[in-house]
PDB file of C-alpha atoms and ligand atoms in Angstrom:
ATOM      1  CA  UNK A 193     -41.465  47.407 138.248  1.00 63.00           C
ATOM      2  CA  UNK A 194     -38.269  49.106 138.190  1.00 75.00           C
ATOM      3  CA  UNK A 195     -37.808  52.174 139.647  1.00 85.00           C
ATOM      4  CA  UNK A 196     -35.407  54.710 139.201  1.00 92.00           C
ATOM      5  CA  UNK A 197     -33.195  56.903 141.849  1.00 94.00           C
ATOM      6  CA  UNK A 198     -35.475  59.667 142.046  1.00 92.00           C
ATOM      7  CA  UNK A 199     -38.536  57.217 142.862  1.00 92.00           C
ATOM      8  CA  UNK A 200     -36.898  55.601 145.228  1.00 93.00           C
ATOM      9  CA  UNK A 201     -36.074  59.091 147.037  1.00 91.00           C
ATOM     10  CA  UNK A 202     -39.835  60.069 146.590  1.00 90.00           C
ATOM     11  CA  UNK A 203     -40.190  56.688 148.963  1.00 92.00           C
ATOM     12  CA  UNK A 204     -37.534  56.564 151.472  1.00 90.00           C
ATOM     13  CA  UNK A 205     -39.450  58.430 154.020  1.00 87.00           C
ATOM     14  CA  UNK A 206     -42.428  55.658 153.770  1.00 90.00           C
ATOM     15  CA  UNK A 207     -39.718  53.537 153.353  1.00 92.00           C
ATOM     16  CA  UNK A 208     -38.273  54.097 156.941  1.00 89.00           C
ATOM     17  CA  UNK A 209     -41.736  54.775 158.160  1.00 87.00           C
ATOM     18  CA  UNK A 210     -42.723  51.059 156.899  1.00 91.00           C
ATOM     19  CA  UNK A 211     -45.980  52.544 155.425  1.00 94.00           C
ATOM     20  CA  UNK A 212     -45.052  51.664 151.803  1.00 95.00           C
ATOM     21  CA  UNK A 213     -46.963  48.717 150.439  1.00 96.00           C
ATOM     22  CA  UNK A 214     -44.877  44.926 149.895  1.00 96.00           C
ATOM     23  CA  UNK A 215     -44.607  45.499 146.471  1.00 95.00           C
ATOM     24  CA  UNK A 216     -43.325  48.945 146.843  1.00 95.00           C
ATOM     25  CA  UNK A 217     -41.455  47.980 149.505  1.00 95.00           C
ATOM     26  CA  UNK A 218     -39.892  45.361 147.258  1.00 95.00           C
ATOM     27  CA  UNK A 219     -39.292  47.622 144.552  1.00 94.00           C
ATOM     28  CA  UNK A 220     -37.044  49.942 146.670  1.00 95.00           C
ATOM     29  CA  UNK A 221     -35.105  47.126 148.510  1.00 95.00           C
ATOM     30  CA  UNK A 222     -34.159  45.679 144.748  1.00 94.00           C
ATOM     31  CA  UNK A 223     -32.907  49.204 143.772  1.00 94.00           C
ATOM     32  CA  UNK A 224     -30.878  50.223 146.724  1.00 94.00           C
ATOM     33  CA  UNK A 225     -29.336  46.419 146.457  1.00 94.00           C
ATOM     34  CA  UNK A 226     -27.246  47.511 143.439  1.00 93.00           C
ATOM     35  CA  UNK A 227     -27.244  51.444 144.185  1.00 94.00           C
ATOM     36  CA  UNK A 228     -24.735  53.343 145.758  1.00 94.00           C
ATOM     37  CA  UNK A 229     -26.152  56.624 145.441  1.00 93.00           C
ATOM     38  CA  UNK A 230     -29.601  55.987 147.224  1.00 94.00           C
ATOM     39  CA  UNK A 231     -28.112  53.354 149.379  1.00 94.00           C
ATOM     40  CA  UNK A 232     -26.082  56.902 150.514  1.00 93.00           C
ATOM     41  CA  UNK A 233     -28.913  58.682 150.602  1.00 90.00           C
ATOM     42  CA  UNK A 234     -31.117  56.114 152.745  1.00 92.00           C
ATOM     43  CA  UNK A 235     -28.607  55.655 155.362  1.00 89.00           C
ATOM     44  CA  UNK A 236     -28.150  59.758 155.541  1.00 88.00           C
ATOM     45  CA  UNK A 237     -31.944  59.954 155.859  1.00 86.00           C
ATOM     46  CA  UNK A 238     -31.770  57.041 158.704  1.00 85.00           C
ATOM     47  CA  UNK A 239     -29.252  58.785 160.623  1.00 83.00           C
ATOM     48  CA  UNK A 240     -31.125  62.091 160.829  1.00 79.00           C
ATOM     49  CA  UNK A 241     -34.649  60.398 161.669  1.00 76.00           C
ATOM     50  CA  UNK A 242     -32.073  58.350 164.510  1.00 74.00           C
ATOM     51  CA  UNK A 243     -31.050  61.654 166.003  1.00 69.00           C
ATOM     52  CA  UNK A 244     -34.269  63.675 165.910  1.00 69.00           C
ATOM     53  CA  UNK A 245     -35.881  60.359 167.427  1.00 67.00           C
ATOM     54  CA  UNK A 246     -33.645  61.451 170.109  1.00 65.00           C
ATOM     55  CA  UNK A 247     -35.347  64.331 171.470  1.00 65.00           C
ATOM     56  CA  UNK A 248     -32.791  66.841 170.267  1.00 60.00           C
ATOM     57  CA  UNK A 249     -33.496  69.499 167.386  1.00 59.00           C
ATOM     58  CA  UNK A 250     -31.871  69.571 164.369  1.00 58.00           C
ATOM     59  CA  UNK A 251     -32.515  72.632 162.616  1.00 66.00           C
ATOM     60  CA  UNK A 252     -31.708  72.421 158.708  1.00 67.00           C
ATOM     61  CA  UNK A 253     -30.605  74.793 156.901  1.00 71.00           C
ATOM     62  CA  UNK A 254     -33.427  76.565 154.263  1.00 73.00           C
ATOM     63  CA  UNK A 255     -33.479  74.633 150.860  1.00 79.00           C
ATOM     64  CA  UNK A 256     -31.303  71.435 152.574  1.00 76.00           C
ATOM     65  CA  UNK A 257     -33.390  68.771 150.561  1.00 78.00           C
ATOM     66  CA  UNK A 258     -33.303  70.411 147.554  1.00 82.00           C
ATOM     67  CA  UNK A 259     -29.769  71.276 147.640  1.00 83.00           C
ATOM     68  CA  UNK A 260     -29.024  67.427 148.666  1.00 82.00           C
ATOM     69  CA  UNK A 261     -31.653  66.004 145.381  1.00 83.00           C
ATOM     70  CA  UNK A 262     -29.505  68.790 143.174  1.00 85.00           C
ATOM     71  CA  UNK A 263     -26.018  67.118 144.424  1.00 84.00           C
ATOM     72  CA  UNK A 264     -27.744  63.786 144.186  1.00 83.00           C
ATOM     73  CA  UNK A 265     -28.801  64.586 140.582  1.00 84.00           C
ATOM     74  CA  UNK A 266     -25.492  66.325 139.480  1.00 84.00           C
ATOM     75  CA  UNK A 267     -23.413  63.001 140.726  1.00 82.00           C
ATOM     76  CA  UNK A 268     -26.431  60.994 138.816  1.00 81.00           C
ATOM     77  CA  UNK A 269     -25.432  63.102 135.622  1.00 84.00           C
ATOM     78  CA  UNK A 270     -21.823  63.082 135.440  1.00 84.00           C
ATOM     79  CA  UNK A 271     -21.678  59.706 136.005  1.00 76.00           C
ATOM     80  CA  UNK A 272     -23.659  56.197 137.278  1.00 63.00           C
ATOM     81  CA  UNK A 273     -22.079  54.257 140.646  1.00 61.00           C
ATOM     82  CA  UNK A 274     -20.121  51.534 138.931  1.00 66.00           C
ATOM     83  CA  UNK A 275     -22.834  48.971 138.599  1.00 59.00           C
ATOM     84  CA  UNK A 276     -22.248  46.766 135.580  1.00 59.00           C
ATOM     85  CA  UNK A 277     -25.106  44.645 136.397  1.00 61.00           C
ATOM     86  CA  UNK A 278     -27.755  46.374 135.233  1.00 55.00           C
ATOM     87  CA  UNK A 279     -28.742  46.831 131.549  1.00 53.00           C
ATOM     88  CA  UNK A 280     -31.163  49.714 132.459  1.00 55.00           C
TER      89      UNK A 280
HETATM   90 ZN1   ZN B 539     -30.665  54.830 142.923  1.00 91.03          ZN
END
């Protein structure tokens, strides 16, 4: 199955959790292999699970997630990563 960005994002969390099944597990690691964008977005989400791990408090602002997916889908929109591999 191929997934596209916004599935992947919808699994990142179980993702880093390492709840997702192998296939679905499989799935993302083939997409973020050729994609910038949710590459970007996984190692973002990695960082702030590293530093809340670390018993500080991060406090985001209201609407952070959906401001990020909106960014995320604006830079989806005007233009893919430059990934000539894939056919769709
Ligand atoms: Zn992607």
């Amino acid at each position: 199955m191929v997934l596209n960005c916004r599935h992947v994002w919808d699994q990142i969390s179980g993702y880093l959790d390492n709840t997702l099944d192998a296939a679905t597990r499989a799935d993302v690691e083939e997409h973020l292999a050729h994609c910038e964008i949710c590459s970007a977005v996984l190692d973002s989400t990695r960082n702030i699970l590293i530093l809340t791990a670390d018993d500080r408090v991060f406090e985001l602002p209201l609407g952070y997630s959906e401001r990020l997916h909106a960014r995320l889908t604006q830079a989806i929109l005007e233009g893919p990563p430059t990934d000539t591999t894939s056919s769709g």
